[in-house]
Amino acid sequence: MLSLSFAPDKPQNIYLGTMKGILRSKDAARSWHKDGAAFSHYPVLFITFDSEAKNIYASTTEGVYKSGDAGKNWRKIYISQNKEIESVDSEENMDTDAEYLVNTDEAVKNIAFSDEKSKIFLSTYSGVLESSDSGATWHKLTQAGLLNSRVNF
């Protein structure tokens, strides 16, 4: 397990990020099914909901995906630049692979939302990215005011 998130408006809906996609439970963890076919071969490092609980965001080693229908359909809104490991094909050495994947410079570590509805922030080891249009475009924030460009939250 790499990440865990509960739907704010339906806490019985649980999303579990694994080395090979997302598992979802609609019944408070009594049963699980695979979700997010668009990225089912990639580790899911982070799962979160926007402030209104209308959209789900999932960070993978390939990029960030967004779903507006509780995880039925996903679309990529950010593409990671570092694609050294694109998928995990075996259970062997998963801990080592997971540690490497989480520490790549472009892997998205966290997703945060501004009070402004369309503003999203992504943190990576190489810096902070900002979108002012719900993820349609991104730009890197400068180091102004940051002690270090390497972000680890």
mmCIF file of N, CA and C in Angstrom, residues 48 56-59 62-66 75-81 106 108-114 117-124 127-142:
data_model
loop_
_atom_site.group_PDB
_atom_site.id
_atom_site.type_symbol
_atom_site.label_atom_id
_atom_site.label_comp_id
_atom_site.label_asym_id
_atom_site.label_seq_id
_atom_site.Cartn_x
_atom_site.Cartn_y
_atom_site.Cartn_z
ATOM 1 N N THR A 48 -6.112 12.048 -3.527
ATOM 2 C CA THR A 48 -6.778 13.087 -2.746
ATOM 3 C C THR A 48 -8.029 13.573 -3.467
ATOM 4 N N ILE A 56 -11.461 13.484 -7.906
ATOM 5 C CA ILE A 56 -10.409 12.701 -7.268
ATOM 6 C C ILE A 56 -9.148 12.898 -8.095
ATOM 7 N N TYR A 57 -8.015 13.013 -7.418
ATOM 8 C CA TYR A 57 -6.725 13.144 -8.075
ATOM 9 C C TYR A 57 -5.834 12.006 -7.621
ATOM 10 N N ALA A 58 -5.148 11.368 -8.572
ATOM 11 C CA ALA A 58 -4.230 10.279 -8.262
ATOM 12 C C ALA A 58 -2.877 10.575 -8.898
ATOM 13 N N SER A 59 -1.844 10.534 -8.076
ATOM 14 C CA SER A 59 -0.479 10.740 -8.560
ATOM 15 C C SER A 59 0.158 9.375 -8.785
ATOM 16 N N GLU A 62 3.839 8.051 -13.596
ATOM 17 C CA GLU A 62 3.706 8.549 -14.957
ATOM 18 C C GLU A 62 3.126 9.959 -14.997
ATOM 19 N N GLY A 63 2.397 10.346 -13.970
ATOM 20 C CA GLY A 63 1.782 11.663 -13.948
ATOM 21 C C GLY A 63 0.628 11.729 -12.974
ATOM 22 N N VAL A 64 -0.193 12.765 -13.112
ATOM 23 C CA VAL A 64 -1.356 12.960 -12.248
ATOM 24 C C VAL A 64 -2.614 12.791 -13.081
ATOM 25 N N TYR A 65 -3.557 12.043 -12.534
ATOM 26 C CA TYR A 65 -4.832 11.781 -13.190
ATOM 27 C C TYR A 65 -5.959 12.395 -12.369
ATOM 28 N N LYS A 66 -7.049 12.742 -13.060
ATOM 29 C CA LYS A 66 -8.205 13.372 -12.422
ATOM 30 C C LYS A 66 -9.469 12.629 -12.850
ATOM 31 N N ARG A 75 -8.588 11.103 -16.537
ATOM 32 C CA ARG A 75 -7.819 11.733 -17.609
ATOM 33 C C ARG A 75 -6.548 12.311 -17.007
ATOM 34 N N LYS A 76 -5.476 12.226 -17.783
ATOM 35 C CA LYS A 76 -4.173 12.690 -17.311
ATOM 36 C C LYS A 76 -4.136 14.210 -17.398
ATOM 37 N N ILE A 77 -3.762 14.852 -16.289
ATOM 38 C CA ILE A 77 -3.669 16.318 -16.285
ATOM 39 C C ILE A 77 -2.235 16.800 -16.104
ATOM 40 N N TYR A 78 -1.313 15.883 -15.785
ATOM 41 C CA TYR A 78 0.096 16.253 -15.654
ATOM 42 C C TYR A 78 0.929 15.033 -16.020
ATOM 43 N N ILE A 79 1.967 15.237 -16.825
ATOM 44 C CA ILE A 79 2.853 14.147 -17.230
ATOM 45 C C ILE A 79 4.191 14.341 -16.536
ATOM 46 N N SER A 80 4.617 13.337 -15.771
ATOM 47 C CA SER A 80 5.932 13.388 -15.126
ATOM 48 C C SER A 80 7.015 13.356 -16.184
ATOM 49 N N GLN A 81 8.060 14.114 -15.977
ATOM 50 C CA GLN A 81 9.167 14.158 -16.931
ATOM 51 C C GLN A 81 10.109 12.982 -16.772
ATOM 52 N N GLU A 106 10.706 13.897 -10.390
ATOM 53 C CA GLU A 106 9.449 14.389 -10.939
ATOM 54 C C GLU A 106 8.205 13.692 -10.404
ATOM 55 N N VAL A 108 5.157 13.143 -8.255
ATOM 56 C CA VAL A 108 4.365 14.097 -7.484
ATOM 57 C C VAL A 108 4.143 13.531 -6.088
ATOM 58 N N LYS A 109 4.616 14.242 -5.087
ATOM 59 C CA LYS A 109 4.544 13.807 -3.696
ATOM 60 C C LYS A 109 3.241 14.221 -3.024
ATOM 61 N N ASN A 110 2.716 15.370 -3.439
ATOM 62 C CA ASN A 110 1.530 15.891 -2.787
ATOM 63 C C ASN A 110 0.764 16.776 -3.757
ATOM 64 N N ILE A 111 -0.529 16.856 -3.537
ATOM 65 C CA ILE A 111 -1.414 17.703 -4.339
ATOM 66 C C ILE A 111 -2.180 18.579 -3.358
ATOM 67 N N ALA A 112 -2.169 19.877 -3.589
ATOM 68 C CA ALA A 112 -2.869 20.804 -2.700
ATOM 69 C C ALA A 112 -3.738 21.736 -3.535
ATOM 70 N N PHE A 113 -4.771 22.254 -2.900
ATOM 71 C CA PHE A 113 -5.735 23.111 -3.591
ATOM 72 C C PHE A 113 -5.819 24.457 -2.899
ATOM 73 N N SER A 114 -5.970 25.490 -3.697
ATOM 74 C CA SER A 114 -6.138 26.847 -3.190
ATOM 75 C C SER A 114 -7.620 27.085 -2.921
ATOM 76 N N LYS A 117 -11.089 28.012 -6.790
ATOM 77 C CA LYS A 117 -11.522 26.689 -7.252
ATOM 78 C C LYS A 117 -10.619 26.042 -8.288
ATOM 79 N N SER A 118 -10.068 26.781 -9.190
ATOM 80 C CA SER A 118 -9.325 26.169 -10.289
ATOM 81 C C SER A 118 -7.819 26.071 -10.034
ATOM 82 N N LYS A 119 -7.339 26.504 -8.869
ATOM 83 C CA LYS A 119 -5.896 26.518 -8.605
ATOM 84 C C LYS A 119 -5.462 25.250 -7.873
ATOM 85 N N ILE A 120 -4.440 24.566 -8.458
ATOM 86 C CA ILE A 120 -3.898 23.319 -7.918
ATOM 87 C C ILE A 120 -2.380 23.450 -7.817
ATOM 88 N N PHE A 121 -1.810 22.863 -6.775
ATOM 89 C CA PHE A 121 -0.362 22.842 -6.591
ATOM 90 C C PHE A 121 0.104 21.389 -6.514
ATOM 91 N N LEU A 122 1.239 21.089 -7.151
ATOM 92 C CA LEU A 122 1.863 19.774 -7.073
ATOM 93 C C LEU A 122 3.251 19.960 -6.481
ATOM 94 N N SER A 123 3.641 19.095 -5.546
ATOM 95 C CA SER A 123 5.012 19.153 -5.037
ATOM 96 C C SER A 123 5.790 17.950 -5.554
ATOM 97 N N THR A 124 7.006 18.234 -6.019
ATOM 98 C CA THR A 124 7.945 17.203 -6.451
ATOM 99 C C THR A 124 9.278 17.528 -5.797
ATOM 100 N N GLY A 127 10.705 20.726 -7.204
ATOM 101 C CA GLY A 127 10.027 22.002 -7.017
ATOM 102 C C GLY A 127 8.517 21.897 -6.941
ATOM 103 N N VAL A 128 7.877 23.052 -6.971
ATOM 104 C CA VAL A 128 6.418 23.151 -6.873
ATOM 105 C C VAL A 128 5.869 23.620 -8.211
ATOM 106 N N LEU A 129 4.811 22.954 -8.662
ATOM 107 C CA LEU A 129 4.127 23.331 -9.900
ATOM 108 C C LEU A 129 2.758 23.890 -9.554
ATOM 109 N N GLU A 130 2.293 24.832 -10.360
ATOM 110 C CA GLU A 130 0.998 25.464 -10.119
ATOM 111 C C GLU A 130 0.174 25.449 -11.401
ATOM 112 N N SER A 131 -1.115 25.175 -11.240
ATOM 113 C CA SER A 131 -2.066 25.300 -12.337
ATOM 114 C C SER A 131 -3.174 26.236 -11.882
ATOM 115 N N SER A 132 -3.514 27.192 -12.718
ATOM 116 C CA SER A 132 -4.604 28.123 -12.404
ATOM 117 C C SER A 132 -5.864 27.788 -13.188
ATOM 118 N N ASP A 133 -5.826 26.670 -13.932
ATOM 119 C CA ASP A 133 -6.968 26.307 -14.783
ATOM 120 C C ASP A 133 -7.348 24.827 -14.626
ATOM 121 N N SER A 134 -7.387 24.365 -13.368
ATOM 122 C CA SER A 134 -7.806 22.992 -13.029
ATOM 123 C C SER A 134 -6.945 21.907 -13.652
ATOM 124 N N GLY A 135 -5.695 22.204 -13.932
ATOM 125 C CA GLY A 135 -4.780 21.191 -14.445
ATOM 126 C C GLY A 135 -4.600 21.185 -15.950
ATOM 127 N N ALA A 136 -5.193 22.129 -16.667
ATOM 128 C CA ALA A 136 -5.030 22.179 -18.122
ATOM 129 C C ALA A 136 -3.605 22.577 -18.486
ATOM 130 N N THR A 137 -3.021 23.524 -17.744
ATOM 131 C CA THR A 137 -1.634 23.941 -17.975
ATOM 132 C C THR A 137 -0.931 24.057 -16.627
ATOM 133 N N TRP A 138 0.395 23.928 -16.643
ATOM 134 C CA TRP A 138 1.204 23.973 -15.422
ATOM 135 C C TRP A 138 2.409 24.879 -15.625
ATOM 136 N N HIS A 139 2.852 25.513 -14.556
ATOM 137 C CA HIS A 139 4.127 26.215 -14.589
ATOM 138 C C HIS A 139 4.815 26.019 -13.240
ATOM 139 N N LYS A 140 6.146 26.014 -13.301
ATOM 140 C CA LYS A 140 6.947 25.800 -12.102
ATOM 141 C C LYS A 140 7.089 27.110 -11.349
ATOM 142 N N LEU A 141 6.865 27.075 -10.046
ATOM 143 C CA LEU A 141 7.065 28.267 -9.227
ATOM 144 C C LEU A 141 8.554 28.488 -9.065
ATOM 145 N N THR A 142 8.946 29.739 -9.042
ATOM 146 C CA THR A 142 10.370 30.057 -8.872
ATOM 147 C C THR A 142 10.768 29.826 -7.431
#
